[in-house]
């Protein structure tokens, strides 16, 4: 009896670990595309720094951050597999793309464009995944459909998360641009960004906005491509 219970618990843990690794692979792809978007936009706007650093590539190795892309997501996956109360949604980030505003053709405008490029790439990736889901349905491949759906959802969630106007998220640059915030004020604001972000994510309205916007966008793709809707 004890053996059966232990075996069942092991199988459940193994399944959760596999699910977590699938989410992790999706996260690496999304982070890579996101940072590539920033690097490409900066290069097009006149700053060759990302190109010099080898960031204009879709090779994940160029964009992986040891803490944000490896350590933290892996710890969360393990905690989830063990049903730990300390686990949460798998989060992660890539190695920041370094740019020098003085190199940009139009510093104020181009910093905004570079910031928007990351979330935009997430949106494009999500739509490409939706197109793949359409093909997976036509090929009657449930596994492929589920995998592409996972990437689409995570890409959209991280896109809307990044649009929050809190440093170091991309939305903070949008806030800086439209409020004409000085560099000094923005720097002081950024010092408390992580703390503000942690508290903000505990506010029901913020999480509802992220998941609500994600759900609406995913269903918009589904309706456009006629692949069925998603439950809220």
PDB file of C-alpha atoms in Angstrom:
ATOM      1  CA  UNK A   1       0.000   0.000   0.000  1.00  0.00           C
ATOM      2  CA  UNK A   2       2.832   2.364   0.950  1.00  0.00           C
ATOM      3  CA  UNK A   3       4.716   1.436  -2.202  1.00  0.00           C
ATOM      4  CA  UNK A   4       1.689   2.266  -4.359  1.00  0.00           C
ATOM      5  CA  UNK A   5       1.274   5.652  -2.694  1.00  0.00           C
ATOM      6  CA  UNK A   6       4.978   6.443  -3.071  1.00  0.00           C
ATOM      7  CA  UNK A   7       4.898   5.372  -6.707  1.00  0.00           C
ATOM      8  CA  UNK A   8       1.864   7.561  -7.404  1.00  0.00           C
ATOM      9  CA  UNK A   9       3.519  10.536  -5.705  1.00  0.00           C
ATOM     10  CA  UNK A  10       6.705   9.975  -7.700  1.00  0.00           C
ATOM     11  CA  UNK A  11       4.780   9.801 -10.983  1.00  0.00           C
ATOM     12  CA  UNK A  12       2.921  13.007 -10.126  1.00  0.00           C
ATOM     13  CA  UNK A  13       6.179  14.765  -9.291  1.00  0.00           C
ATOM     14  CA  UNK A  14       7.721  13.470 -12.511  1.00  0.00           C
ATOM     15  CA  UNK A  15       4.774  14.773 -14.567  1.00  0.00           C
ATOM     16  CA  UNK A  16       5.030  18.202 -12.949  1.00  0.00           C
ATOM     17  CA  UNK A  17       8.758  18.254 -13.606  1.00  0.00           C
ATOM     18  CA  UNK A  18       8.212  17.455 -17.281  1.00  0.00           C
ATOM     19  CA  UNK A  19       5.527  20.160 -17.550  1.00  0.00           C
ATOM     20  CA  UNK A  20       7.901  22.612 -15.897  1.00  0.00           C
ATOM     21  CA  UNK A  21      10.694  21.793 -18.334  1.00  0.00           C
ATOM     22  CA  UNK A  22       8.318  22.320 -21.263  1.00  0.00           C
ATOM     23  CA  UNK A  23       7.455  25.750 -19.864  1.00  0.00           C
ATOM     24  CA  UNK A  24      11.156  26.418 -19.366  1.00  0.00           C
ATOM     25  CA  UNK A  25      11.989  25.628 -23.004  1.00  0.00           C
ATOM     26  CA  UNK A  26       9.200  27.986 -24.044  1.00  0.00           C
ATOM     27  CA  UNK A  27      10.584  30.663 -21.718  1.00  0.00           C
ATOM     28  CA  UNK A  28      14.062  30.414 -23.264  1.00  0.00           C
ATOM     29  CA  UNK A  29      12.612  30.855 -26.768  1.00  0.00           C
ATOM     30  CA  UNK A  30      10.534  33.843 -25.680  1.00  0.00           C
ATOM     31  CA  UNK A  31      13.389  35.545 -23.818  1.00  0.00           C
ATOM     32  CA  UNK A  32      15.638  35.043 -26.836  1.00  0.00           C
ATOM     33  CA  UNK A  33      13.150  36.603 -29.249  1.00  0.00           C
ATOM     34  CA  UNK A  34      12.468  39.466 -26.833  1.00  0.00           C
ATOM     35  CA  UNK A  35      16.105  40.451 -26.384  1.00  0.00           C
ATOM     36  CA  UNK A  36      16.786  39.976 -30.104  1.00  0.00           C
ATOM     37  CA  UNK A  37      14.033  42.530 -30.761  1.00  0.00           C
ATOM     38  CA  UNK A  38      15.704  45.097 -28.505  1.00  0.00           C
ATOM     39  CA  UNK A  39      19.106  44.487 -30.113  1.00  0.00           C
ATOM     40  CA  UNK A  40      17.815  44.703 -33.679  1.00  0.00           C
ATOM     41  CA  UNK A  41      15.846  47.883 -32.999  1.00  0.00           C
ATOM     42  CA  UNK A  42      18.865  49.557 -31.398  1.00  0.00           C
ATOM     43  CA  UNK A  43      21.021  48.608 -34.365  1.00  0.00           C
ATOM     44  CA  UNK A  44      18.485  49.973 -36.851  1.00  0.00           C
ATOM     45  CA  UNK A  45      18.271  53.190 -34.844  1.00  0.00           C
ATOM     46  CA  UNK A  46      22.011  53.785 -35.083  1.00  0.00           C
ATOM     47  CA  UNK A  47      23.586  52.157 -32.029  1.00  0.00           C
ATOM     48  CA  UNK A  48      26.009  49.410 -33.101  1.00  0.00           C
ATOM     49  CA  UNK A  49      26.714  48.315 -29.510  1.00  0.00           C
ATOM     50  CA  UNK A  50      24.371  45.276 -29.554  1.00  0.00           C
ATOM     51  CA  UNK A  51      25.917  44.095 -32.841  1.00  0.00           C
ATOM     52  CA  UNK A  52      29.419  44.479 -31.367  1.00  0.00           C
ATOM     53  CA  UNK A  53      28.302  42.384 -28.389  1.00  0.00           C
ATOM     54  CA  UNK A  54      26.907  39.639 -30.632  1.00  0.00           C
ATOM     55  CA  UNK A  55      23.301  40.222 -29.591  1.00  0.00           C
ATOM     56  CA  UNK A  56      21.703  40.405 -33.053  1.00  0.00           C
ATOM     57  CA  UNK A  57      21.124  36.670 -33.180  1.00  0.00           C
ATOM     58  CA  UNK A  58      18.432  34.136 -32.328  1.00  0.00           C
ATOM     59  CA  UNK A  59      21.003  31.920 -30.643  1.00  0.00           C
ATOM     60  CA  UNK A  60      19.725  31.621 -27.021  1.00  0.00           C
ATOM     61  CA  UNK A  61      23.267  31.428 -25.646  1.00  0.00           C
ATOM     62  CA  UNK A  62      23.809  35.087 -26.559  1.00  0.00           C
ATOM     63  CA  UNK A  63      20.810  36.199 -24.500  1.00  0.00           C
ATOM     64  CA  UNK A  64      20.798  33.850 -21.493  1.00  0.00           C
ATOM     65  CA  UNK A  65      21.269  35.402 -18.069  1.00  0.00           C
ATOM     66  CA  UNK A  66      22.715  32.931 -15.494  1.00  0.00           C
ATOM     67  CA  UNK A  67      20.308  34.120 -12.801  1.00  0.00           C
ATOM     68  CA  UNK A  68      17.221  35.227 -14.711  1.00  0.00           C
ATOM     69  CA  UNK A  69      17.174  32.547 -17.422  1.00  0.00           C
ATOM     70  CA  UNK A  70      18.687  29.596 -15.570  1.00  0.00           C
ATOM     71  CA  UNK A  71      18.836  29.691 -11.773  1.00  0.00           C
ATOM     72  CA  UNK A  72      15.507  31.279 -10.800  1.00  0.00           C
ATOM     73  CA  UNK A  73      13.284  29.430 -13.342  1.00  0.00           C
ATOM     74  CA  UNK A  74      14.916  26.082 -12.491  1.00  0.00           C
ATOM     75  CA  UNK A  75      14.436  26.598  -8.750  1.00  0.00           C
ATOM     76  CA  UNK A  76      10.758  27.467  -9.311  1.00  0.00           C
ATOM     77  CA  UNK A  77      10.289  24.351 -11.473  1.00  0.00           C
ATOM     78  CA  UNK A  78      11.769  22.145  -8.751  1.00  0.00           C
ATOM     79  CA  UNK A  79       9.630  23.780  -6.065  1.00  0.00           C
ATOM     80  CA  UNK A  80       6.509  23.288  -8.191  1.00  0.00           C
ATOM     81  CA  UNK A  81       7.366  19.617  -8.723  1.00  0.00           C
ATOM     82  CA  UNK A  82       7.671  19.195  -4.944  1.00  0.00           C
ATOM     83  CA  UNK A  83       4.374  21.044  -4.313  1.00  0.00           C
ATOM     84  CA  UNK A  84       6.211  23.625  -2.257  1.00  0.00           C
ATOM     85  CA  UNK A  85       4.248  26.590  -0.941  1.00  0.00           C
ATOM     86  CA  UNK A  86       7.219  28.728  -1.981  1.00  0.00           C
ATOM     87  CA  UNK A  87       6.688  28.016  -5.674  1.00  0.00           C
ATOM     88  CA  UNK A  88       4.928  30.380  -8.026  1.00  0.00           C
ATOM     89  CA  UNK A  89       4.504  31.239 -11.685  1.00  0.00           C
ATOM     90  CA  UNK A  90       7.650  30.526 -13.690  1.00  0.00           C
ATOM     91  CA  UNK A  91       9.333  33.853 -14.355  1.00  0.00           C
ATOM     92  CA  UNK A  92      12.604  34.758 -15.980  1.00  0.00           C
ATOM     93  CA  UNK A  93      14.497  37.332 -17.974  1.00  0.00           C
ATOM     94  CA  UNK A  94      17.374  37.540 -20.396  1.00  0.00           C
ATOM     95  CA  UNK A  95      20.679  39.369 -20.297  1.00  0.00           C
ATOM     96  CA  UNK A  96      19.905  43.079 -20.801  1.00  0.00           C
ATOM     97  CA  UNK A  97      20.842  44.560 -24.157  1.00  0.00           C
ATOM     98  CA  UNK A  98      23.308  47.398 -23.592  1.00  0.00           C
ATOM     99  CA  UNK A  99      22.691  50.519 -25.655  1.00  0.00           C
ATOM    100  CA  UNK A 100      24.129  54.028 -25.596  1.00  0.00           C
ATOM    101  CA  UNK A 101      21.408  56.647 -26.192  1.00  0.00           C
ATOM    102  CA  UNK A 102      24.003  59.096 -27.511  1.00  0.00           C
ATOM    103  CA  UNK A 103      24.583  56.741 -30.462  1.00  0.00           C
ATOM    104  CA  UNK A 104      20.915  56.737 -31.464  1.00  0.00           C
ATOM    105  CA  UNK A 105      19.760  58.917 -34.343  1.00  0.00           C
ATOM    106  CA  UNK A 106      16.963  60.442 -32.264  1.00  0.00           C
ATOM    107  CA  UNK A 107      17.689  59.506 -28.616  1.00  0.00           C
ATOM    108  CA  UNK A 108      14.288  60.316 -27.077  1.00  0.00           C
ATOM    109  CA  UNK A 109      12.207  58.675 -29.785  1.00  0.00           C
ATOM    110  CA  UNK A 110      14.571  55.781 -30.463  1.00  0.00           C
ATOM    111  CA  UNK A 111      14.817  54.732 -26.801  1.00  0.00           C
ATOM    112  CA  UNK A 112      11.048  54.322 -26.894  1.00  0.00           C
ATOM    113  CA  UNK A 113      11.234  52.282 -30.113  1.00  0.00           C
ATOM    114  CA  UNK A 114      13.952  50.041 -28.679  1.00  0.00           C
ATOM    115  CA  UNK A 115      11.855  49.441 -25.558  1.00  0.00           C
ATOM    116  CA  UNK A 116       8.733  48.624 -27.587  1.00  0.00           C
ATOM    117  CA  UNK A 117      10.635  46.228 -29.850  1.00  0.00           C
ATOM    118  CA  UNK A 118      10.881  43.522 -27.172  1.00  0.00           C
ATOM    119  CA  UNK A 119       7.135  43.269 -26.402  1.00  0.00           C
ATOM    120  CA  UNK A 120       6.361  43.615 -30.121  1.00  0.00           C
ATOM    121  CA  UNK A 121       8.523  40.560 -30.846  1.00  0.00           C
ATOM    122  CA  UNK A 122       6.600  38.677 -28.158  1.00  0.00           C
ATOM    123  CA  UNK A 123       3.344  39.589 -29.896  1.00  0.00           C
ATOM    124  CA  UNK A 124       4.695  38.487 -33.281  1.00  0.00           C
ATOM    125  CA  UNK A 125       5.948  35.224 -31.801  1.00  0.00           C
ATOM    126  CA  UNK A 126       2.552  34.587 -30.194  1.00  0.00           C
ATOM    127  CA  UNK A 127       0.796  35.100 -33.532  1.00  0.00           C
ATOM    128  CA  UNK A 128       3.243  32.771 -35.285  1.00  0.00           C
ATOM    129  CA  UNK A 129       2.462  30.154 -32.616  1.00  0.00           C
ATOM    130  CA  UNK A 130      -1.257  30.655 -33.284  1.00  0.00           C
ATOM    131  CA  UNK A 131      -0.634  30.033 -36.989  1.00  0.00           C
ATOM    132  CA  UNK A 132       1.237  26.868 -36.030  1.00  0.00           C
ATOM    133  CA  UNK A 133      -1.711  25.811 -33.857  1.00  0.00           C
ATOM    134  CA  UNK A 134      -3.963  26.126 -36.901  1.00  0.00           C
ATOM    135  CA  UNK A 135      -1.658  23.804 -38.852  1.00  0.00           C
ATOM    136  CA  UNK A 136      -1.424  21.413 -35.892  1.00  0.00           C
ATOM    137  CA  UNK A 137      -5.221  21.148 -35.834  1.00  0.00           C
ATOM    138  CA  UNK A 138      -5.263  20.416 -39.561  1.00  0.00           C
ATOM    139  CA  UNK A 139      -2.620  17.713 -39.011  1.00  0.00           C
ATOM    140  CA  UNK A 140      -4.555  16.386 -35.983  1.00  0.00           C
ATOM    141  CA  UNK A 141      -1.458  16.683 -33.777  1.00  0.00           C
ATOM    142  CA  UNK A 142      -2.607  17.275 -30.205  1.00  0.00           C
ATOM    143  CA  UNK A 143       0.924  17.279 -28.762  1.00  0.00           C
ATOM    144  CA  UNK A 144       2.135  19.931 -31.211  1.00  0.00           C
ATOM    145  CA  UNK A 145      -1.012  21.992 -30.658  1.00  0.00           C
ATOM    146  CA  UNK A 146      -0.553  21.934 -26.864  1.00  0.00           C
ATOM    147  CA  UNK A 147       3.157  22.837 -27.126  1.00  0.00           C
ATOM    148  CA  UNK A 148       2.501  25.794 -29.424  1.00  0.00           C
ATOM    149  CA  UNK A 149      -0.353  26.932 -27.181  1.00  0.00           C
ATOM    150  CA  UNK A 150       2.020  26.973 -24.206  1.00  0.00           C
ATOM    151  CA  UNK A 151       4.533  29.169 -26.040  1.00  0.00           C
ATOM    152  CA  UNK A 152       1.766  31.514 -27.201  1.00  0.00           C
ATOM    153  CA  UNK A 153       0.342  31.981 -23.705  1.00  0.00           C
ATOM    154  CA  UNK A 154       3.709  32.569 -22.033  1.00  0.00           C
ATOM    155  CA  UNK A 155       4.763  34.996 -24.770  1.00  0.00           C
ATOM    156  CA  UNK A 156       1.598  37.053 -24.316  1.00  0.00           C
ATOM    157  CA  UNK A 157       1.802  36.999 -20.510  1.00  0.00           C
ATOM    158  CA  UNK A 158       5.401  38.209 -20.563  1.00  0.00           C
ATOM    159  CA  UNK A 159       4.528  40.832 -23.178  1.00  0.00           C
ATOM    160  CA  UNK A 160       1.849  42.404 -20.996  1.00  0.00           C
ATOM    161  CA  UNK A 161       3.991  42.010 -17.887  1.00  0.00           C
ATOM    162  CA  UNK A 162       6.792  43.911 -19.625  1.00  0.00           C
ATOM    163  CA  UNK A 163       4.406  46.724 -20.509  1.00  0.00           C
ATOM    164  CA  UNK A 164       3.849  47.595 -16.841  1.00  0.00           C
ATOM    165  CA  UNK A 165       5.313  51.105 -16.247  1.00  0.00           C
ATOM    166  CA  UNK A 166       7.769  49.910 -13.610  1.00  0.00           C
ATOM    167  CA  UNK A 167      11.577  49.697 -13.969  1.00  0.00           C
ATOM    168  CA  UNK A 168      13.275  47.602 -15.204  1.00  0.00           C
ATOM    169  CA  UNK A 169      10.309  46.595 -17.374  1.00  0.00           C
ATOM    170  CA  UNK A 170       9.970  48.049 -20.871  1.00  0.00           C
ATOM    171  CA  UNK A 171       6.818  49.904 -19.915  1.00  0.00           C
ATOM    172  CA  UNK A 172       8.869  52.205 -17.705  1.00  0.00           C
ATOM    173  CA  UNK A 173      10.587  53.635 -20.789  1.00  0.00           C
ATOM    174  CA  UNK A 174       7.172  54.292 -22.311  1.00  0.00           C
ATOM    175  CA  UNK A 175       6.181  56.113 -19.111  1.00  0.00           C
ATOM    176  CA  UNK A 176       9.428  58.107 -19.195  1.00  0.00           C
ATOM    177  CA  UNK A 177       8.827  59.147 -22.810  1.00  0.00           C
ATOM    178  CA  UNK A 178       5.224  60.325 -22.428  1.00  0.00           C
ATOM    179  CA  UNK A 179       5.733  62.057 -19.074  1.00  0.00           C
ATOM    180  CA  UNK A 180       9.005  63.619 -20.272  1.00  0.00           C
ATOM    181  CA  UNK A 181      10.653  62.361 -17.112  1.00  0.00           C
ATOM    182  CA  UNK A 182      14.242  63.484 -16.664  1.00  0.00           C
ATOM    183  CA  UNK A 183      17.058  60.939 -16.691  1.00  0.00           C
ATOM    184  CA  UNK A 184      17.830  61.765 -13.057  1.00  0.00           C
ATOM    185  CA  UNK A 185      14.239  61.223 -11.936  1.00  0.00           C
ATOM    186  CA  UNK A 186      14.034  57.980 -13.913  1.00  0.00           C
ATOM    187  CA  UNK A 187      17.278  56.743 -12.346  1.00  0.00           C
ATOM    188  CA  UNK A 188      15.945  57.448  -8.840  1.00  0.00           C
ATOM    189  CA  UNK A 189      12.672  55.733  -9.753  1.00  0.00           C
ATOM    190  CA  UNK A 190      14.591  52.712 -11.057  1.00  0.00           C
ATOM    191  CA  UNK A 191      16.351  52.177  -7.739  1.00  0.00           C
ATOM    192  CA  UNK A 192      13.047  51.094  -6.214  1.00  0.00           C
ATOM    193  CA  UNK A 193      11.713  49.386  -9.345  1.00  0.00           C
ATOM    194  CA  UNK A 194      12.092  45.784  -8.219  1.00  0.00           C
ATOM    195  CA  UNK A 195      10.458  46.466  -4.850  1.00  0.00           C
ATOM    196  CA  UNK A 196       7.573  48.311  -6.532  1.00  0.00           C
ATOM    197  CA  UNK A 197       7.174  45.488  -9.045  1.00  0.00           C
ATOM    198  CA  UNK A 198       7.002  42.812  -6.329  1.00  0.00           C
ATOM    199  CA  UNK A 199       4.262  44.725  -4.525  1.00  0.00           C
ATOM    200  CA  UNK A 200       2.440  45.546  -7.767  1.00  0.00           C
ATOM    201  CA  UNK A 201       2.190  41.873  -8.715  1.00  0.00           C
ATOM    202  CA  UNK A 202       0.389  41.229  -5.429  1.00  0.00           C
ATOM    203  CA  UNK A 203      -2.382  43.659  -6.398  1.00  0.00           C
ATOM    204  CA  UNK A 204      -5.371  41.742  -7.861  1.00  0.00           C
ATOM    205  CA  UNK A 205      -6.021  44.454 -10.462  1.00  0.00           C
ATOM    206  CA  UNK A 206      -2.512  44.120 -11.905  1.00  0.00           C
ATOM    207  CA  UNK A 207      -2.626  40.330 -12.245  1.00  0.00           C
ATOM    208  CA  UNK A 208      -6.190  40.560 -13.592  1.00  0.00           C
ATOM    209  CA  UNK A 209      -5.015  43.042 -16.228  1.00  0.00           C
ATOM    210  CA  UNK A 210      -2.153  40.781 -17.352  1.00  0.00           C
ATOM    211  CA  UNK A 211      -4.245  37.617 -17.568  1.00  0.00           C
ATOM    212  CA  UNK A 212      -7.318  39.418 -18.917  1.00  0.00           C
ATOM    213  CA  UNK A 213      -5.345  41.103 -21.703  1.00  0.00           C
ATOM    214  CA  UNK A 214      -3.600  37.811 -22.471  1.00  0.00           C
ATOM    215  CA  UNK A 215      -6.917  35.966 -22.687  1.00  0.00           C
ATOM    216  CA  UNK A 216      -8.468  38.618 -24.951  1.00  0.00           C
ATOM    217  CA  UNK A 217      -5.474  38.602 -27.298  1.00  0.00           C
ATOM    218  CA  UNK A 218      -5.314  34.801 -27.455  1.00  0.00           C
ATOM    219  CA  UNK A 219      -9.023  34.621 -28.236  1.00  0.00           C
ATOM    220  CA  UNK A 220      -8.604  37.337 -30.848  1.00  0.00           C
ATOM    221  CA  UNK A 221      -6.002  35.175 -32.585  1.00  0.00           C
ATOM    222  CA  UNK A 222      -8.255  32.129 -32.232  1.00  0.00           C
ATOM    223  CA  UNK A 223     -11.236  33.922 -33.753  1.00  0.00           C
ATOM    224  CA  UNK A 224      -9.146  35.370 -36.593  1.00  0.00           C
ATOM    225  CA  UNK A 225      -7.674  31.971 -37.477  1.00  0.00           C
ATOM    226  CA  UNK A 226     -10.808  29.983 -36.621  1.00  0.00           C
ATOM    227  CA  UNK A 227      -9.074  27.613 -34.208  1.00  0.00           C
ATOM    228  CA  UNK A 228     -11.613  27.733 -31.371  1.00  0.00           C
ATOM    229  CA  UNK A 229     -11.657  29.889 -28.259  1.00  0.00           C
ATOM    230  CA  UNK A 230     -10.078  29.593 -24.840  1.00  0.00           C
ATOM    231  CA  UNK A 231     -11.780  29.443 -21.478  1.00  0.00           C
ATOM    232  CA  UNK A 232     -11.172  32.393 -19.158  1.00  0.00           C
TER     233      UNK A 232
END
